[in-house]
Amino acid sequence: MDTPCWRNTLTALNKAKIFIVVLIGLLSIVPTEVVHAQQATWIWYPGDYSIWLGNKVQNRRTERGTFFPPFWKMDSHYVLVEFSHKYKLSAPDTIDIKVEGKYNVKLDGKLLFGSPEKIVIPAGLHSLNIKVYNQASVPALFVQGKAIQSDDSWKVTYEDKEWIDSSGKASDTSSGTVYVHAASWNFNSPDNLPSKFKLPTQPMPVVSVIHKNNGILYDFGKETFGYVKFHGLKGKGTLNVYYGESADEALSVDHCETLDRFHVKNAIAKDFTAPDSKAFRYVYVEKGNSLSYDSVSMQYEYLPLEYKGSFRCNDDQINKIWDVAAYTLHLTTREFFLDGIKRDRWMWSGDAYQSYLMNYYLFFNSPAVRRTTFALRGKDPVTSHINTIMDYTFYWFMGIYDYYQYTGDKKLIVQLYPRMKSLMDFCLSRRDSAGMMQGLAGDWVFIDWADFKMSKAGEVSFEQLLFCRSLETMATCAKLMDDSGSEKLYTKLAADLKTKLFTVFWSDKQNAFVHNRVKGVVSTQVTPYTNIFAVLFNYLNPEKREAVKENVLLNPDALKITTPYMQFYNLSALCSLGEQKYVLNQIRDYWGGMLKLGATSFWEKYNPKEKYPQLLSMYGRPFGKSLCHAWGASPIYLLGRYFLGVKPVKPGYQSYTVEPSLGGLQWMEGDVPTPNGKIHVYCSTKEIKVKSDTGTGTLRFRSLSTPVCKTATIKKIAGNQYELAINKDQEVVVKYKSVK
């Protein structure tokens, strides 16, 4: 199958020696990577393709062979969309029109007969309007001529008001119609239909075959995803296939999470591939006596991605952890950022938020971020929190701000801003009399899968903290949109809420934030969550930062986190406090602990105190735990962001900082991807080297001796702290003595 939509666009176009401008938006939502007047592409209404495709993806989940759909509201695409463009042609142009749906064509305000597939447009100024109806899939349009091409410069609308003027009377104007720029996703051939999209596959063999019980256990050697294939299948009977991320799960015919039963009637031997993809490492097969087959393999299903980020160091265990984390993220990065590939195979906003950040240090796959963001949000009206979870709504806002910081893509915010405002209006409408958020009927206050008891009732300090950050995000986006009134409103709301956060929840006695307030009574329980995020958001003064560090984050008697989900934030906070050495040991113990147990991808939850069979159980099911979960890939972000120390300062890495920290390593090196190339960092105890393809950077480091650099001027900041400028395409080499 030809799948140009999965190619690295920049690479492909460079090979064709075409200069491109990377444009706005979500792969299937906002105009993406289109060459104006160079290449036609399928276009549609922004957001619709991601929502449509997201519905297909999330409704593929099965549990014990039964369809298992999401439990939140699912929106749909607009079924009738008008596409329009105005052209000034110096010569006549013949255009070919291809559409997914039923359509009409209007040239200069006049309908053409039927649904023409080819028309000639004379020289001069012309308007072209094409209206497309499609209930089954997204109304999509492909137009190709010498001068006229379908691309993101076209305008689209779902509400055609051309016959109504502002007074409500009949008119031939388009008063009241809301037009936006079209969206695309590199479906650049008229025959490459968006509705027919599938991920590519490649064959993969088994690595071991064991006859067990009443069947055969096949091991593919590592966690994987795809379609089981039987070669030379013959006979009549039932073929029972049991999947497992562990051998125990595959062999448990009564309790494995996923299974297939195929009724076979093959008079002659033929190959058979399962119709649905599954996640597994092991496959256990039992068959009727009249059935036979030669062998089993699989078709591995994947999203082709370039590993743009890298990390290596002197510690082989850390290198292995990085590799497995990268593989974990790759498995869960598909049409969208999914949580786990066995269960749930859904888009969860909390999981996705972490995937975005890890992605910026590995793939820098901006299109996947865009389409996931739009699919999670859906359409108006807003009737519930994203995924029904209050904190997941807030992560959605925060993800948009991070996207802008890493990519510099302001135009995504232009497309999303109306939906951001309506979602924030929903949140503001649900505040209590104190201006805080509480879980109301239908709300899920998640926070974390904790092994300790904590109340989710009342005003939870963690939720107020994320709410405050979301309001700050809205203020930033309002400023970018020149919406000064909203900027002032959101800024004031955020400042007021932050004041309340400290007034109500900060305990001078415990030197930390307490957990919640219920009916005016403030809890005395200190949980790690609010305190972790207060550090990450830089909400604390130096005294409070130190107090949180000692009383919560490094306190051996404090409540412990046992999920990779919250370890992501916990270890990030500790790194921001300069505890890289402690964090490196935690990575070795926590993720290394999973590797010692045979993990080939990282898990949804890991408690070192648990033993088999409890180690595989979750949700009251013996194999309910996901052994390949996106949030398990945290080391990618931790090592890129806090050890190599690279982060954007201005959107899109126009400026950035590099603050390498060895954390006890002897040396490390790696690449951090940006929108315009990579930043390469090497650091040992005696030398630092940085070379960047983009922007203007600042290298900050500490040295016990006077550092030396022949190509840049080193500036002493204070004590043993130094910095120097990094210019594009120039390598800086610093000789220094590291501070242990």
XYZ file of C-alpha atoms in Angstrom:
740
model
C 0.000 0.000 0.000
C 1.259 3.461 -0.866
C 1.240 5.475 2.370
C 2.745 8.901 1.641
C 0.915 10.345 4.638
C 3.320 8.479 6.909
C 6.473 9.657 5.225
C 8.690 12.181 6.837
C 7.410 15.105 4.790
C 10.504 17.222 4.946
C 12.713 14.335 3.823
C 10.451 13.394 0.956
C 10.191 16.927 -0.346
C 13.892 17.565 -0.007
C 14.514 14.530 -2.184
C 12.204 16.106 -4.726
C 14.182 19.343 -4.332
C 11.077 21.306 -3.477
C 11.146 24.081 -0.939
C 8.252 23.867 1.504
C 6.825 25.886 4.280
C 5.511 23.870 7.190
C 2.059 25.252 7.861
C -0.406 25.176 10.656
C -2.394 22.633 12.294
C -3.304 19.223 13.282
C -2.511 16.561 10.747
C -6.077 15.916 9.906
C -7.378 19.018 11.527
C -5.322 22.008 10.579
C -3.496 22.652 7.299
C -0.348 20.582 7.342
C 2.880 20.581 5.419
C 1.388 21.509 2.054
C 3.303 22.969 -0.908
C 1.260 25.858 -2.297
C 0.642 25.715 -6.049
C 2.948 22.704 -6.169
C 0.959 19.722 -4.994
C -2.731 19.008 -4.624
C -3.905 17.207 -1.503
C -7.181 15.950 -0.060
C -8.775 18.602 2.185
C -11.614 18.661 4.721
C -13.065 20.682 7.579
C -10.545 21.178 10.443
C -10.905 18.571 13.162
C -13.289 16.335 11.320
C -10.863 13.726 10.034
C -9.267 13.261 13.454
C -12.655 12.927 15.122
C -13.867 10.452 12.503
C -10.664 8.394 12.568
C -10.508 8.602 16.365
C -13.970 7.075 16.587
C -12.840 4.166 14.422
C -9.668 3.593 16.415
C -11.236 3.804 19.871
C -14.069 1.463 18.975
C -11.681 -1.347 18.045
C -11.188 -2.373 21.655
C -12.431 -5.809 22.649
C -12.508 -7.578 25.988
C -12.712 -11.367 25.966
C -13.917 -11.218 22.376
C -16.632 -8.633 23.023
C -16.875 -5.131 21.569
C -15.874 -2.648 24.309
C -16.475 1.014 23.350
C -15.437 4.178 25.239
C -17.834 5.379 27.926
C -17.684 9.099 27.110
C -19.564 11.167 24.547
C -18.280 10.689 21.025
C -18.781 13.434 18.449
C -18.983 13.137 14.683
C -17.826 15.028 11.616
C -19.890 17.647 9.820
C -21.766 15.795 7.094
C -22.181 18.779 4.748
C -19.236 21.057 4.035
C -18.686 23.801 1.476
C -15.198 24.320 0.033
C -14.400 27.632 -1.669
C -11.551 29.556 -3.251
C -11.015 32.643 -5.428
C -8.458 32.623 -8.211
C -7.027 35.136 -10.653
C -5.831 33.152 -13.651
C -3.519 34.517 -16.310
C -4.491 31.621 -18.572
C -7.324 29.068 -18.659
C -6.958 26.097 -16.343
C -8.472 22.628 -16.620
C -9.104 21.032 -13.253
C -9.948 17.467 -12.226
C -12.297 17.097 -9.264
C -12.492 14.075 -7.008
C -14.714 13.944 -3.941
C -15.528 11.599 -1.082
C -19.278 12.127 -0.986
C -22.072 13.624 -3.050
C -21.317 17.092 -4.437
C -22.158 20.051 -6.603
C -19.941 22.699 -8.184
C -20.607 26.418 -8.457
C -18.419 28.640 -10.655
C -18.785 32.375 -10.160
C -22.030 31.837 -8.278
C -23.655 29.589 -10.911
C -24.305 25.895 -10.407
C -22.836 23.604 -13.040
C -24.852 20.684 -14.364
C -24.588 17.408 -12.444
C -21.383 16.606 -10.548
C -18.629 17.411 -13.056
C -15.303 15.620 -12.674
C -13.460 17.983 -15.029
C -14.087 21.643 -15.807
C -12.300 24.402 -17.710
C -11.944 27.734 -15.915
C -11.230 30.715 -18.197
C -8.556 33.295 -17.550
C -9.541 36.055 -15.146
C -10.892 36.392 -11.616
C -13.149 33.516 -10.514
C -14.766 32.044 -7.431
C -15.095 28.281 -7.087
C -17.472 26.679 -4.565
C -17.864 22.921 -4.094
C -20.386 21.561 -1.615
C -19.873 17.981 -0.370
C -22.207 15.725 1.591
C -20.998 12.503 3.239
C -22.628 10.783 6.202
C -20.372 7.720 6.304
C -16.969 9.404 6.278
C -15.529 12.901 6.195
C -16.577 15.117 3.251
C -13.272 15.485 1.424
C -12.151 17.174 -1.773
C -9.254 16.770 -4.211
C -8.815 19.347 -6.996
C -5.907 19.287 -9.414
C -5.015 21.627 -12.247
C -1.973 23.574 -13.385
C -2.710 26.652 -11.284
C -5.602 25.496 -9.111
C -4.855 22.918 -6.427
C -6.777 21.863 -3.342
C -4.687 22.782 -0.291
C -4.945 24.609 3.020
C -5.477 27.964 1.297
C -9.049 26.892 0.533
C -11.802 28.045 2.887
C -14.405 25.722 4.362
C -17.642 26.124 6.284
C -20.287 23.812 7.713
C -23.003 26.479 7.879
C -23.754 28.097 4.558
C -25.664 31.336 5.155
C -25.164 32.871 1.742
C -28.913 33.481 1.315
C -29.434 35.249 4.638
C -28.253 38.775 5.418
C -27.899 40.287 8.881
C -31.592 41.250 8.941
C -32.653 37.692 8.210
C -33.856 38.490 4.693
C -32.922 36.691 1.541
C -29.584 37.819 0.155
C -26.893 36.698 -2.245
C -24.107 37.547 0.217
C -22.370 35.224 2.664
C -23.219 37.302 5.721
C -22.953 35.289 8.916
C -21.081 32.342 7.437
C -17.995 31.303 9.396
C -15.149 30.300 7.089
C -11.910 28.672 8.250
C -8.918 27.312 6.388
C -9.168 23.727 5.200
C -7.209 20.890 6.749
C -5.159 18.108 5.173
C -2.909 15.164 5.944
C -0.650 14.461 2.982
C -3.106 12.321 1.068
C -1.504 13.718 -2.057
C -2.873 11.383 -4.702
C -6.444 11.378 -6.025
C -6.535 7.599 -5.519
C -5.221 7.703 -1.938
C -8.628 8.137 -0.320
C -8.674 9.427 3.275
C -11.520 7.062 4.155
C -9.405 4.036 3.185
C -6.420 4.828 5.386
C -4.693 1.944 7.186
C -1.413 1.645 9.040
C 1.223 -0.347 7.163
C 2.300 -3.840 8.214
C 5.330 -6.057 7.832
C 5.823 -9.794 8.503
C 7.344 -10.929 11.779
C 8.237 -14.542 12.697
C 7.878 -16.322 16.017
C 11.042 -16.887 18.053
C 9.944 -20.025 19.918
C 7.248 -22.681 19.746
C 6.282 -24.718 22.822
C 3.668 -27.479 22.949
C 1.710 -26.806 26.099
C -1.486 -28.270 27.600
C -3.899 -28.846 24.717
C -2.248 -26.507 22.260
C 0.845 -24.606 21.213
C 2.356 -21.466 22.787
C 4.041 -19.086 20.349
C 6.495 -16.460 21.591
C 7.289 -13.459 19.369
C 10.152 -12.439 21.630
C 8.874 -9.047 22.710
C 5.729 -7.010 23.152
C 4.242 -6.319 19.752
C 1.080 -5.365 17.899
C -0.544 -6.735 14.791
C -2.382 -9.574 13.099
C -1.758 -13.271 13.756
C -1.322 -15.254 10.549
C -1.789 -18.998 10.044
C 0.019 -20.561 7.094
C -1.511 -23.507 5.252
C -4.658 -23.638 7.365
C -6.889 -26.563 6.363
C -9.937 -28.413 7.622
C -13.200 -27.719 9.370
C -13.518 -26.695 13.000
C -12.843 -23.979 15.577
C -9.495 -22.274 15.981
C -9.122 -20.738 19.451
C -6.479 -18.021 19.788
C -5.555 -16.606 23.201
C -3.320 -13.524 23.394
C -1.043 -12.520 26.241
C 1.486 -9.876 27.135
C 2.867 -12.619 29.374
C 2.972 -16.382 28.885
C 0.738 -16.789 31.934
C -1.923 -14.615 30.349
C -1.888 -16.379 26.984
C -2.153 -19.779 28.690
C -5.062 -18.642 30.844
C -7.902 -19.500 28.465
C -10.467 -18.367 31.054
C -8.885 -15.061 32.060
C -6.728 -13.657 29.246
C -7.898 -10.180 28.275
C -8.163 -10.765 24.511
C -8.993 -13.825 22.434
C -10.324 -14.865 19.044
C -12.441 -17.821 17.928
C -12.361 -18.568 14.222
C -14.685 -21.039 12.557
C -12.727 -22.561 9.700
C -14.049 -24.329 6.598
C -11.060 -24.795 4.304
C -11.243 -27.752 1.930
C -7.756 -26.864 0.708
C -4.863 -25.359 2.641
C -4.676 -21.579 2.502
C -3.161 -18.780 4.529
C -5.408 -16.979 6.991
C -4.753 -13.633 8.716
C -6.852 -12.552 11.696
C -9.095 -9.620 10.694
C -8.351 -7.525 13.791
C -5.023 -6.408 15.253
C -4.143 -7.249 18.828
C -1.347 -6.514 21.318
C 0.643 -9.483 22.539
C 3.978 -11.134 22.992
C 2.590 -14.650 23.321
C -0.158 -16.428 21.409
C -1.610 -19.704 22.623
C -3.536 -21.741 20.033
C -5.936 -24.623 20.545
C -7.612 -26.211 17.529
C -10.093 -28.869 16.647
C -8.623 -32.244 15.683
C -9.756 -31.893 12.075
C -7.819 -28.650 11.660
C -4.195 -28.379 10.636
C -1.763 -25.624 9.714
C 1.899 -25.417 8.813
C 3.122 -22.486 10.909
C 2.222 -19.199 12.589
C 3.629 -15.710 12.041
C 2.251 -12.209 12.375
C 1.812 -8.996 10.433
C 3.338 -6.290 12.626
C 1.243 -3.103 12.381
C 3.039 0.160 13.044
C 3.387 3.868 12.425
C 6.657 4.515 10.535
C 8.580 7.049 12.586
C 12.062 8.479 12.518
C 13.912 8.315 15.827
C 15.166 11.887 15.789
C 16.147 11.967 19.457
C 18.835 9.790 20.996
C 20.624 9.144 24.276
C 23.709 7.153 25.208
C 25.922 7.109 28.280
C 28.515 4.976 30.049
C 25.802 3.029 31.937
C 24.532 0.095 29.849
C 21.452 -0.324 32.052
C 20.372 3.269 31.452
C 20.934 2.776 27.717
C 18.723 -0.311 27.796
C 16.041 1.585 29.721
C 16.093 4.375 27.117
C 15.782 1.842 24.291
C 12.830 0.043 25.870
C 11.157 3.366 26.713
C 11.551 4.442 23.066
C 10.035 1.161 21.868
C 7.166 1.552 24.340
C 6.358 5.023 23.055
C 6.602 3.836 19.457
C 4.125 1.016 20.082
C 1.619 3.429 21.633
C 2.144 6.146 18.998
C -0.205 5.101 16.239
C -2.923 6.991 14.427
C -3.047 8.842 17.746
C -1.233 8.716 21.052
C -2.936 5.792 22.782
C -2.632 4.769 26.424
C -1.877 1.066 26.045
C -1.966 -1.306 23.108
C -3.717 -4.184 24.874
C -6.044 -2.153 27.060
C -7.543 0.365 26.551
C -6.369 1.373 23.075
C -8.124 4.676 23.722
C -7.051 8.303 23.823
C -6.837 9.455 27.436
C -5.873 13.086 27.896
C -3.606 12.443 30.908
C -1.707 9.727 29.087
C -1.543 11.801 25.912
C -0.133 14.832 27.732
C 2.898 12.821 28.823
C 3.214 11.230 25.383
C 3.417 14.704 23.850
C 6.335 15.660 26.080
C 8.187 12.392 25.526
C 7.526 12.708 21.806
C 9.266 16.108 21.689
C 12.480 14.385 22.806
C 12.199 11.314 20.558
C 10.149 11.629 17.358
C 9.092 15.290 17.392
C 5.996 14.040 15.612
C 3.931 17.226 15.727
C 1.132 15.870 13.513
C 0.322 13.133 16.036
C 0.044 15.771 18.758
C -2.270 17.872 16.641
C -4.642 15.121 15.653
C -4.795 13.690 19.184
C -5.506 17.128 20.619
C -8.410 17.695 18.269
C -9.806 14.190 18.638
C -9.796 14.484 22.437
C -11.604 17.799 22.352
C -14.358 16.870 19.920
C -17.130 19.371 19.186
C -19.345 21.831 21.003
C -21.485 21.846 23.029
C -19.365 20.713 25.973
C -21.351 18.391 28.228
C -18.603 16.769 30.304
C -14.913 16.862 31.089
C -12.547 15.259 28.599
C -12.715 11.493 29.187
C -15.167 12.551 31.962
C -12.075 13.309 34.122
C -11.604 16.763 35.625
C -7.800 16.656 35.725
C -7.725 15.384 32.130
C -9.510 18.528 30.960
C -6.743 20.583 32.549
C -3.999 18.448 30.983
C -5.624 19.148 27.602
C -5.180 22.902 28.087
C -1.610 22.465 29.299
C -0.741 20.316 26.287
C -1.671 23.121 23.900
C 0.683 25.567 25.585
C 3.526 23.019 25.524
C 2.847 22.339 21.863
C 3.276 26.030 21.093
C 6.487 26.233 23.117
C 8.095 23.266 21.413
C 6.854 23.821 17.854
C 6.185 27.563 17.570
C 2.975 26.665 15.709
C 0.692 29.554 16.644
C -1.777 28.671 13.919
C -2.875 25.573 15.800
C -4.015 27.871 18.580
C -5.908 29.950 16.021
C -7.829 26.833 15.005
C -8.369 25.598 18.571
C -9.045 28.842 20.393
C -12.869 28.846 20.056
C -12.981 25.289 21.413
C -10.572 26.228 24.177
C -12.846 29.064 25.245
C -15.999 26.958 25.250
C -14.296 24.240 27.285
C -13.021 26.808 29.771
C -16.516 28.314 29.966
C -17.733 24.847 30.935
C -15.143 24.687 33.729
C -15.951 28.181 34.980
C -19.648 27.330 35.095
C -18.917 24.461 37.495
C -17.006 26.392 40.160
C -18.283 26.434 43.720
C -18.934 29.556 45.787
C -15.211 29.812 46.598
C -14.311 29.841 42.899
C -12.828 26.332 43.045
C -13.534 23.115 41.179
C -15.172 20.132 42.852
C -16.188 16.833 41.352
C -19.868 17.075 40.423
C -22.290 14.420 39.212
C -20.710 12.606 36.263
C -17.186 13.868 37.023
C -14.285 11.534 37.675
C -11.532 13.002 39.848
C -8.700 10.659 38.940
C -5.292 12.051 40.057
C -3.502 8.660 40.107
C -3.837 4.943 40.770
C -2.572 5.169 44.347
C -1.781 2.346 46.758
C -2.746 4.594 49.677
C -6.158 5.960 50.597
C -6.983 9.496 49.594
C -10.273 11.296 49.366
C -11.452 12.657 46.023
C -14.223 14.666 47.698
C -14.601 18.417 47.979
C -12.003 20.890 46.791
C -8.905 18.845 45.985
C -5.800 21.015 46.039
C -4.279 19.159 43.089
C -7.271 19.990 40.903
C -7.103 23.674 41.834
C -3.417 23.730 40.912
C -4.059 22.279 37.447
C -7.061 24.585 37.032
C -4.844 27.565 37.813
C -2.298 26.450 35.232
C -5.065 26.013 32.671
C -6.267 29.568 33.286
C -2.711 30.805 32.785
C -2.592 28.857 29.523
C -5.833 30.513 28.425
C -4.400 33.939 29.252
C -1.313 33.192 27.143
C -3.400 31.968 24.210
C -5.781 34.928 24.493
C -2.787 37.241 24.198
C -1.612 35.394 21.093
C -5.104 35.836 19.667
C -5.174 39.580 20.519
C -8.182 38.899 22.738
C -7.249 41.436 25.416
C -10.531 41.212 27.305
C -10.221 37.465 27.783
C -6.531 37.793 28.571
C -7.306 40.140 31.462
C -10.108 37.894 32.696
C -8.073 34.694 32.673
C -5.043 36.412 34.201
C -7.121 37.714 37.105
C -8.883 34.393 37.636
C -5.548 32.574 37.703
C -3.990 35.047 40.147
C -7.004 34.894 42.469
C -7.027 31.102 42.429
C -3.304 30.891 43.127
C -3.776 33.136 46.165
C -6.569 30.872 47.427
C -4.432 27.819 46.783
C -1.792 29.036 49.223
C -4.264 30.524 51.707
C -6.390 27.395 51.990
C -4.056 24.480 51.334
C -0.532 25.474 52.362
C 0.248 24.235 55.882
C 3.030 26.026 57.740
C 2.900 23.225 60.292
C 3.575 20.501 57.729
C 5.562 22.716 55.352
C 3.598 21.376 52.397
C 0.268 21.537 50.619
C -2.457 19.421 52.185
C -4.758 17.289 50.108
C -8.293 18.748 50.144
C -11.067 20.683 51.847
C -14.519 19.184 52.367
C -17.433 21.369 53.516
C -15.032 23.947 54.907
C -12.871 21.442 56.797
C -9.278 21.333 55.581
C -7.571 17.946 55.525
C -4.328 17.267 57.356
C -3.259 14.622 54.831
C -0.251 15.482 52.680
C -0.189 13.713 49.329
C 2.661 14.205 46.865
C 0.664 15.448 43.875
C 0.005 19.127 44.579
C 3.490 19.544 45.975
C 5.123 17.975 42.916
C 3.263 20.193 40.478
C 3.808 23.329 42.542
C 7.541 22.713 42.034
C 7.119 22.050 38.305
C 4.989 25.171 37.789
C 7.499 27.263 39.738
C 4.788 28.430 42.134
C 7.002 28.172 45.223
C 9.550 30.576 46.676
C 12.998 29.125 47.537
C 12.023 28.390 51.147
C 8.869 26.508 50.205
C 10.678 24.635 47.418
C 13.223 23.382 49.901
C 10.486 22.487 52.385
C 8.581 20.450 49.784
C 11.767 18.732 48.711
C 12.670 17.625 52.225
C 9.203 17.018 53.699
C 7.521 15.371 50.714
C 9.699 14.440 47.763
C 12.718 13.042 49.638
C 10.982 12.115 52.867
C 11.243 8.314 53.335
C 8.096 8.378 55.474
C 5.993 10.279 52.927
C 3.342 8.567 50.807
C 4.939 6.728 47.890
C 4.068 6.827 44.195
C 3.878 3.426 42.473
C 2.785 4.343 38.948
C 5.052 5.399 36.084
C 2.330 7.987 35.440
C 3.119 10.052 38.525
C 6.774 9.054 38.610
C 7.018 11.128 35.432
C 6.150 14.259 37.399
C 7.765 13.254 40.670
C 11.164 12.664 39.086
C 10.807 15.744 36.882
C 10.257 17.855 39.987
C 13.288 16.339 41.697
C 15.424 17.018 38.625
C 14.281 20.640 38.599
C 15.498 20.763 42.207
C 18.934 19.505 41.173
C 18.509 15.896 42.315
C 19.617 14.187 39.102
C 21.822 11.717 40.956
C 18.885 10.597 43.103
C 16.637 10.433 40.028
C 19.143 8.335 38.081
C 19.160 5.775 40.881
C 15.360 5.795 40.885
C 15.344 5.128 37.150
C 17.746 2.235 37.653
C 15.629 0.762 40.461
C 12.148 1.412 39.067
C 12.467 0.878 35.313
C 15.420 -1.445 35.811
C 13.188 -3.468 38.136
C 10.723 -4.034 35.298
C 13.567 -5.105 33.002
C 14.758 -7.634 35.582
C 11.287 -9.159 35.477
C 11.583 -9.609 31.718
C 9.786 -6.483 30.511
C 10.261 -5.687 26.820
C 8.072 -2.582 27.137
C 7.172 -0.559 30.212
C 4.057 -1.065 32.272
C 1.002 0.826 33.405
C 1.874 0.254 37.063
C 4.792 -1.288 38.899
C 5.130 -1.883 42.607
C 8.484 -3.519 43.462
C 6.869 -5.115 46.504
C 4.380 -7.081 44.403
C 5.152 -10.642 43.295
C 3.589 -12.969 40.764
C 0.686 -13.413 40.170
C -0.362 -10.078 41.741
C 2.247 -8.322 39.616
C 0.105 -8.828 36.501
C -3.288 -8.070 38.028
C -5.237 -4.814 38.040
C -8.873 -3.703 38.144
C -9.778 -6.916 39.940
C -8.686 -9.014 36.938
C -5.674 -11.340 37.008
C -4.250 -9.894 33.777
C -5.890 -6.473 33.776
C -2.589 -4.594 33.923
C -1.213 -3.141 30.701
C 2.404 -4.182 30.138
C 2.888 -1.605 27.385
C 1.640 1.775 28.506
C 2.580 5.155 27.085
C 3.187 6.756 30.459
C 5.756 4.060 31.204
C 8.179 5.680 28.734
C 9.089 8.563 31.096
C 12.902 8.121 30.882
C 12.864 9.546 27.344
C 11.682 12.896 28.663
C 13.684 12.805 31.881
C 16.993 12.074 30.147
C 16.453 14.566 27.329
C 14.975 17.396 29.347
C 16.893 17.165 32.628
C 20.129 15.273 31.903
C 21.007 16.528 28.427
C 19.194 19.574 29.773
C 17.639 20.958 26.594
C 14.450 23.034 26.628
C 12.927 25.800 24.476
C 12.832 29.317 25.923
C 11.036 30.983 23.027
C 8.456 29.113 20.928
C 9.856 26.679 18.390
C 13.391 26.840 19.822
C 13.963 30.360 18.550
C 16.008 30.462 21.727
C 16.747 27.642 24.125
C 18.879 26.574 27.058
C 21.199 23.617 27.506
C 21.970 22.748 31.127
C 23.583 19.300 31.126
C 23.674 17.348 34.387
C 25.487 14.031 34.592
C 23.836 12.893 37.821
C 26.756 10.573 38.548
C 27.325 9.403 34.963
C 30.840 9.592 33.564
C 29.646 10.734 30.138
C 26.495 11.060 28.083
C 25.516 12.298 24.652
C 22.410 12.605 22.579
C 20.275 14.520 20.137
C 17.208 16.583 20.981
C 14.969 17.242 17.956
C 13.524 20.662 17.166
C 11.306 21.972 14.335
C 14.442 22.860 12.374
C 16.973 20.142 13.032
C 18.665 18.826 16.148
C 20.626 20.007 19.154
C 23.500 17.629 19.880
C 24.924 17.507 23.397
C 27.961 15.662 24.694
C 28.965 15.942 28.329
C 31.635 14.216 30.387
C 33.276 15.149 33.663
C 35.887 17.156 31.727
C 34.280 18.344 28.511
C 30.988 19.691 27.147
C 30.214 19.916 23.418
C 27.072 21.409 21.932
C 26.123 21.869 18.290
C 22.749 23.102 17.130
C 20.918 23.353 13.819
C 18.547 26.031 15.049
C 17.977 29.222 17.005
C 20.188 30.885 19.575
C 21.000 28.973 22.712
C 22.570 29.441 26.103
C 24.774 26.767 27.644
C 24.734 26.836 31.449
C 26.973 24.676 33.600
C 28.945 24.508 36.845
C 32.693 23.994 37.026
C 35.158 23.550 39.876
C 37.906 25.035 37.712
C 37.995 27.999 35.356
C 36.408 26.712 32.136
C 37.930 27.283 28.706
C 36.264 27.624 25.291
C 38.153 28.704 22.153
C 35.097 29.560 20.063
C 32.833 31.414 22.504
C 33.087 33.819 25.418
C 32.313 32.266 28.800
C 30.514 34.434 31.313
C 30.719 33.783 35.048
C 27.299 34.096 36.683
C 28.025 33.445 40.337
C 30.239 31.106 42.311
C 30.968 28.105 40.103
C 28.155 28.866 37.643
C 28.945 29.831 34.051
C 27.195 30.354 30.731
C 27.968 31.021 27.072
C 26.057 31.602 23.849
C 25.401 28.872 21.274
C 25.039 30.006 17.684
C 23.408 28.052 14.901
C 25.709 25.581 13.077
C 28.637 26.364 15.364
C 29.994 23.750 17.761
C 31.087 24.976 21.175
C 33.605 22.903 23.123
C 34.161 23.649 26.794
C 36.929 22.238 28.935
C 35.846 22.234 32.584
C 35.744 20.211 35.807
C 32.301 18.948 36.722
C 30.695 19.476 40.103
C 29.672 16.128 41.566
